[in-house]
């Protein structure tokens, strides 16, 4: 029986590649041996290990796994050789043979160009405020080429020798955030060294650039909903979107339901539900209805304008059409399901899930009835396992 599928192994490898390099960089920094770039330890090499190719070509993944298996066997043989005197010669020969015949994939396949900021992490926490700020900066500096929607088909873009890529696609998730940062700060060049995209390090602060990355991801999420009716990449509930004054962000580990409501809807607000933490995100002068006997009233009310705007971008719904929409996160904070205003009184069902494993998406939306319990069960059965550039969900 196969305990782990090839996908699991690839995920493990991708995770290990990330953790090893990250750990190495932080160890360097702790020893005072790393330089600093844009406020974080700088990656010292021109290349880094990259698992991207493993996702594209599974035969290379198999080859790398068997090479690691060979290396492990070689190590084992060496240990035995040291411990077992009478078998030493045989075991040493076995070690040498194993090392010699290890089928390593071509080194170049596993290396990618790196920047000093390759392993930087964004300080914004994907917050609603950053997304909204990012949109302003984007409209000012980037939309002329990349278009407001990120598709990059403006007249200016079409006149460039190299066309801008479609930013409203999975592209941003295939890149390390730190490498996106570097591109935006210092621009891009073609093979001959000619600039294809200008750099913005003089006009923009580091915070502006991190905010741009958040906005572009939120925008790509909204574009995905408009195009295929689902989030093809995982997107988190923005930080700050579920804050309610005193009870700020106690969302850790809880499923959160965000109810977007305008003043007209105060009468139609759903009741609190013990299975979820309900947050009413109010537009305008909405008042919460008085608690009713028998049903716990919702007690978390946020009026964050940034959260409203950010969720409008992520759901691809205009902000004046958003009232009445409900969103659901899983326990890890990923946005997973949505209910539209037309349907806001209906019960939740599995068909409201918008973020699924590729196989489930391909099979089309299931129309199984079953209410919130089956929705939660489906969400929990299929957690988002996010590895940079890796699998979005548990793939079969
Ligand atoms: C003058 C036109 C122009 C402007 C302005 C511009 N870009 Fe670009 N952008 C490009 C082109 C062209 C490319 C493709 C570059 C290449 O592949 O060599 C690109 C590529 C990118 C990429 C993809 C990088 C990758 O890793 O593949 C990102 C992200 C990006 N731009 C973000 C931005 C942001 C954010 C701004 C605003 C701060 C911006 N761009 C402003 C033209 C532009």
XYZ file of C-alpha atoms in Angstrom, residues 141-394:
254
model
C 1.725 53.617 -11.369
C 0.925 50.316 -12.980
C -2.484 50.419 -14.663
C -1.172 52.296 -17.712
C 0.611 49.123 -18.805
C -1.033 46.343 -16.824
C -4.635 47.676 -17.106
C -6.930 48.191 -14.119
C -7.964 44.532 -14.204
C -4.371 43.267 -14.534
C -4.891 41.704 -17.961
C -2.279 43.975 -19.503
C -4.015 44.835 -22.768
C -3.769 48.628 -22.701
C -2.693 50.511 -25.846
C 0.588 51.335 -24.120
C 1.170 47.667 -23.320
C 0.499 46.628 -26.900
C 3.118 49.078 -28.114
C 5.858 47.623 -25.903
C 8.422 45.212 -27.349
C 7.651 42.727 -24.536
C 4.004 42.458 -23.513
C 3.167 42.520 -19.830
C 1.901 39.177 -18.536
C -1.662 38.702 -17.334
C -1.456 39.523 -13.628
C -5.042 38.363 -13.112
C -3.944 34.745 -13.392
C -2.115 32.190 -11.291
C 1.201 33.896 -12.103
C 1.565 35.697 -8.765
C 1.224 32.416 -6.874
C 3.983 30.789 -8.894
C 6.452 33.472 -7.805
C 8.034 33.994 -4.419
C 6.685 37.198 -2.884
C 10.229 38.440 -2.402
C 10.956 37.990 -6.101
C 7.827 39.909 -7.067
C 9.051 42.589 -4.701
C 12.404 42.742 -6.477
C 10.798 42.954 -9.938
C 8.579 45.834 -8.916
C 11.407 47.657 -7.163
C 14.064 47.195 -9.833
C 12.099 46.339 -12.976
C 12.671 43.579 -15.485
C 15.148 43.143 -18.324
C 15.241 40.964 -21.398
C 18.069 38.626 -22.328
C 20.090 41.443 -23.855
C 19.805 43.599 -20.752
C 17.272 46.053 -22.176
C 14.631 47.166 -19.684
C 11.215 45.636 -20.344
C 9.530 47.039 -17.238
C 10.716 50.092 -15.308
C 11.713 49.799 -11.636
C 9.918 51.812 -8.989
C 12.300 51.884 -6.087
C 12.679 55.671 -6.318
C 8.975 56.459 -6.463
C 7.669 53.857 -4.025
C 8.424 52.868 -0.440
C 8.909 49.235 0.553
C 5.455 49.300 2.099
C 3.931 50.503 -1.150
C 5.500 47.567 -2.970
C 4.293 44.972 -0.438
C 0.828 46.543 -0.610
C 0.902 46.261 -4.400
C 1.547 42.533 -4.134
C -1.432 42.131 -1.798
C -3.644 44.136 -4.112
C -2.572 42.201 -7.206
C -3.386 38.895 -5.492
C -6.767 40.151 -4.278
C -7.454 41.415 -7.766
C -6.501 38.105 -9.365
C -8.831 36.341 -6.911
C -11.723 38.578 -8.001
C -10.866 38.033 -11.662
C -10.925 34.274 -11.103
C -14.438 34.460 -9.626
C -15.638 36.520 -12.555
C -14.081 34.160 -15.074
C -14.778 30.690 -13.654
C -17.019 31.334 -10.667
C -14.416 30.033 -8.223
C -11.115 30.959 -6.615
C -8.496 28.995 -8.522
C -5.846 30.015 -5.977
C -6.290 30.086 -2.223
C -7.031 33.505 -0.777
C -7.189 34.368 2.904
C -9.721 36.550 4.633
C -7.770 39.818 4.802
C -6.430 40.690 8.234
C -8.594 43.358 9.805
C -11.726 42.210 7.988
C -13.091 40.426 11.031
C -12.093 42.892 13.733
C -14.797 44.154 16.030
C -13.360 46.792 18.299
C -12.547 45.183 21.622
C -12.751 41.661 20.306
C -10.118 42.331 17.676
C -8.899 39.313 15.698
C -9.676 36.434 17.963
C -10.327 34.418 14.856
C -7.499 31.944 15.357
C -8.773 28.442 14.736
C -12.390 29.452 14.262
C -14.498 29.343 11.157
C -15.607 32.871 10.412
C -18.710 33.994 8.605
C -18.593 37.560 7.322
C -21.995 39.052 6.631
C -21.799 42.161 4.497
C -24.783 44.313 5.337
C -26.067 47.751 4.531
C -28.540 49.711 6.634
C -31.523 48.283 4.716
C -30.641 44.780 5.790
C -30.690 45.126 9.532
C -34.009 43.303 9.693
C -32.800 40.383 7.609
C -29.554 39.627 9.418
C -29.075 35.937 10.081
C -28.748 34.697 13.627
C -25.486 33.786 15.186
C -24.516 30.163 14.762
C -22.509 28.167 17.285
C -20.538 26.482 14.513
C -19.157 29.798 13.263
C -17.931 33.109 14.492
C -20.207 35.613 12.781
C -18.982 39.073 11.934
C -21.277 41.704 10.509
C -19.384 44.067 8.269
C -21.585 47.109 7.994
C -21.746 49.741 5.333
C -23.350 52.976 6.522
C -25.451 53.407 9.614
C -26.556 49.833 10.182
C -27.825 49.026 13.658
C -27.863 45.496 14.973
C -31.365 44.258 15.746
C -32.247 43.692 19.384
C -31.412 40.173 20.590
C -34.332 37.803 20.198
C -35.353 35.213 22.670
C -34.018 31.774 21.883
C -31.557 32.874 19.221
C -28.167 34.299 20.092
C -27.742 37.702 18.439
C -24.658 38.564 16.456
C -22.465 40.682 18.631
C -19.562 41.436 16.386
C -20.000 44.526 14.240
C -17.258 46.057 12.137
C -17.485 49.224 10.083
C -14.120 48.955 8.393
C -14.362 50.673 5.008
C -11.078 49.072 3.993
C -12.488 45.607 4.701
C -15.528 46.351 2.542
C -13.344 47.523 -0.338
C -10.910 44.635 0.019
C -13.721 42.067 -0.030
C -15.239 43.766 -3.058
C -11.933 43.268 -4.879
C -11.503 39.655 -3.741
C -15.047 38.599 -4.613
C -15.111 40.505 -7.888
C -18.380 42.159 -6.857
C -18.765 45.950 -7.142
C -18.792 47.515 -3.707
C -22.324 48.880 -4.107
C -23.568 45.388 -4.994
C -21.851 43.661 -2.114
C -24.437 44.128 0.646
C -26.185 40.871 1.434
C -23.230 38.686 0.465
C -21.877 36.239 3.049
C -18.440 34.661 3.103
C -17.132 31.700 5.041
C -13.577 30.851 6.042
C -12.207 27.536 7.226
C -10.337 27.165 10.493
C -7.080 28.199 8.849
C -8.476 31.517 7.692
C -8.799 30.669 3.988
C -11.890 32.005 2.268
C -13.816 28.948 1.120
C -17.474 29.644 0.454
C -19.809 32.440 -0.585
C -23.507 33.123 -0.573
C -24.893 35.803 -2.871
C -27.559 38.328 -1.774
C -30.268 36.705 -3.915
C -29.760 33.539 -1.928
C -28.928 34.988 1.476
C -31.867 33.439 3.272
C -31.358 30.004 1.807
C -29.410 27.385 3.699
C -25.715 26.885 3.079
C -24.759 23.859 1.055
C -21.668 22.285 -0.391
C -22.321 23.999 -3.697
C -21.376 27.318 -2.075
C -17.739 26.237 -1.839
C -15.619 28.342 -4.164
C -12.189 27.024 -3.372
C -11.672 23.327 -4.015
C -9.117 20.804 -5.107
C -8.652 20.821 -8.886
C -10.353 17.449 -9.362
C -13.453 18.660 -7.549
C -13.478 21.822 -9.603
C -13.229 19.860 -12.819
C -16.130 17.669 -11.775
C -18.278 20.780 -11.604
C -20.162 22.085 -8.645
C -21.877 19.434 -6.678
C -25.460 20.233 -5.939
C -25.728 18.023 -2.945
C -28.132 19.397 -0.375
C -27.232 19.061 3.251
C -26.839 22.502 4.750
C -24.026 23.989 6.751
C -22.944 20.715 8.345
C -22.148 19.085 5.039
C -20.468 22.258 3.840
C -18.235 22.300 6.913
C -17.519 18.590 6.540
C -16.537 19.110 2.905
C -14.309 22.050 3.818
C -12.577 20.154 6.587
C -12.132 17.040 4.468
C -10.290 19.040 1.878
C -8.022 21.498 3.648
C -5.988 24.049 1.738
C -2.409 22.863 1.830
C -0.549 25.800 0.500
C 3.041 25.478 -0.528
C 4.510 28.333 -2.510
C 4.178 27.383 -6.115
C 2.819 24.052 -4.995
C -0.476 22.380 -4.541
C -3.368 24.492 -3.568
C -5.421 21.747 -2.049
C -4.971 18.156 -1.156
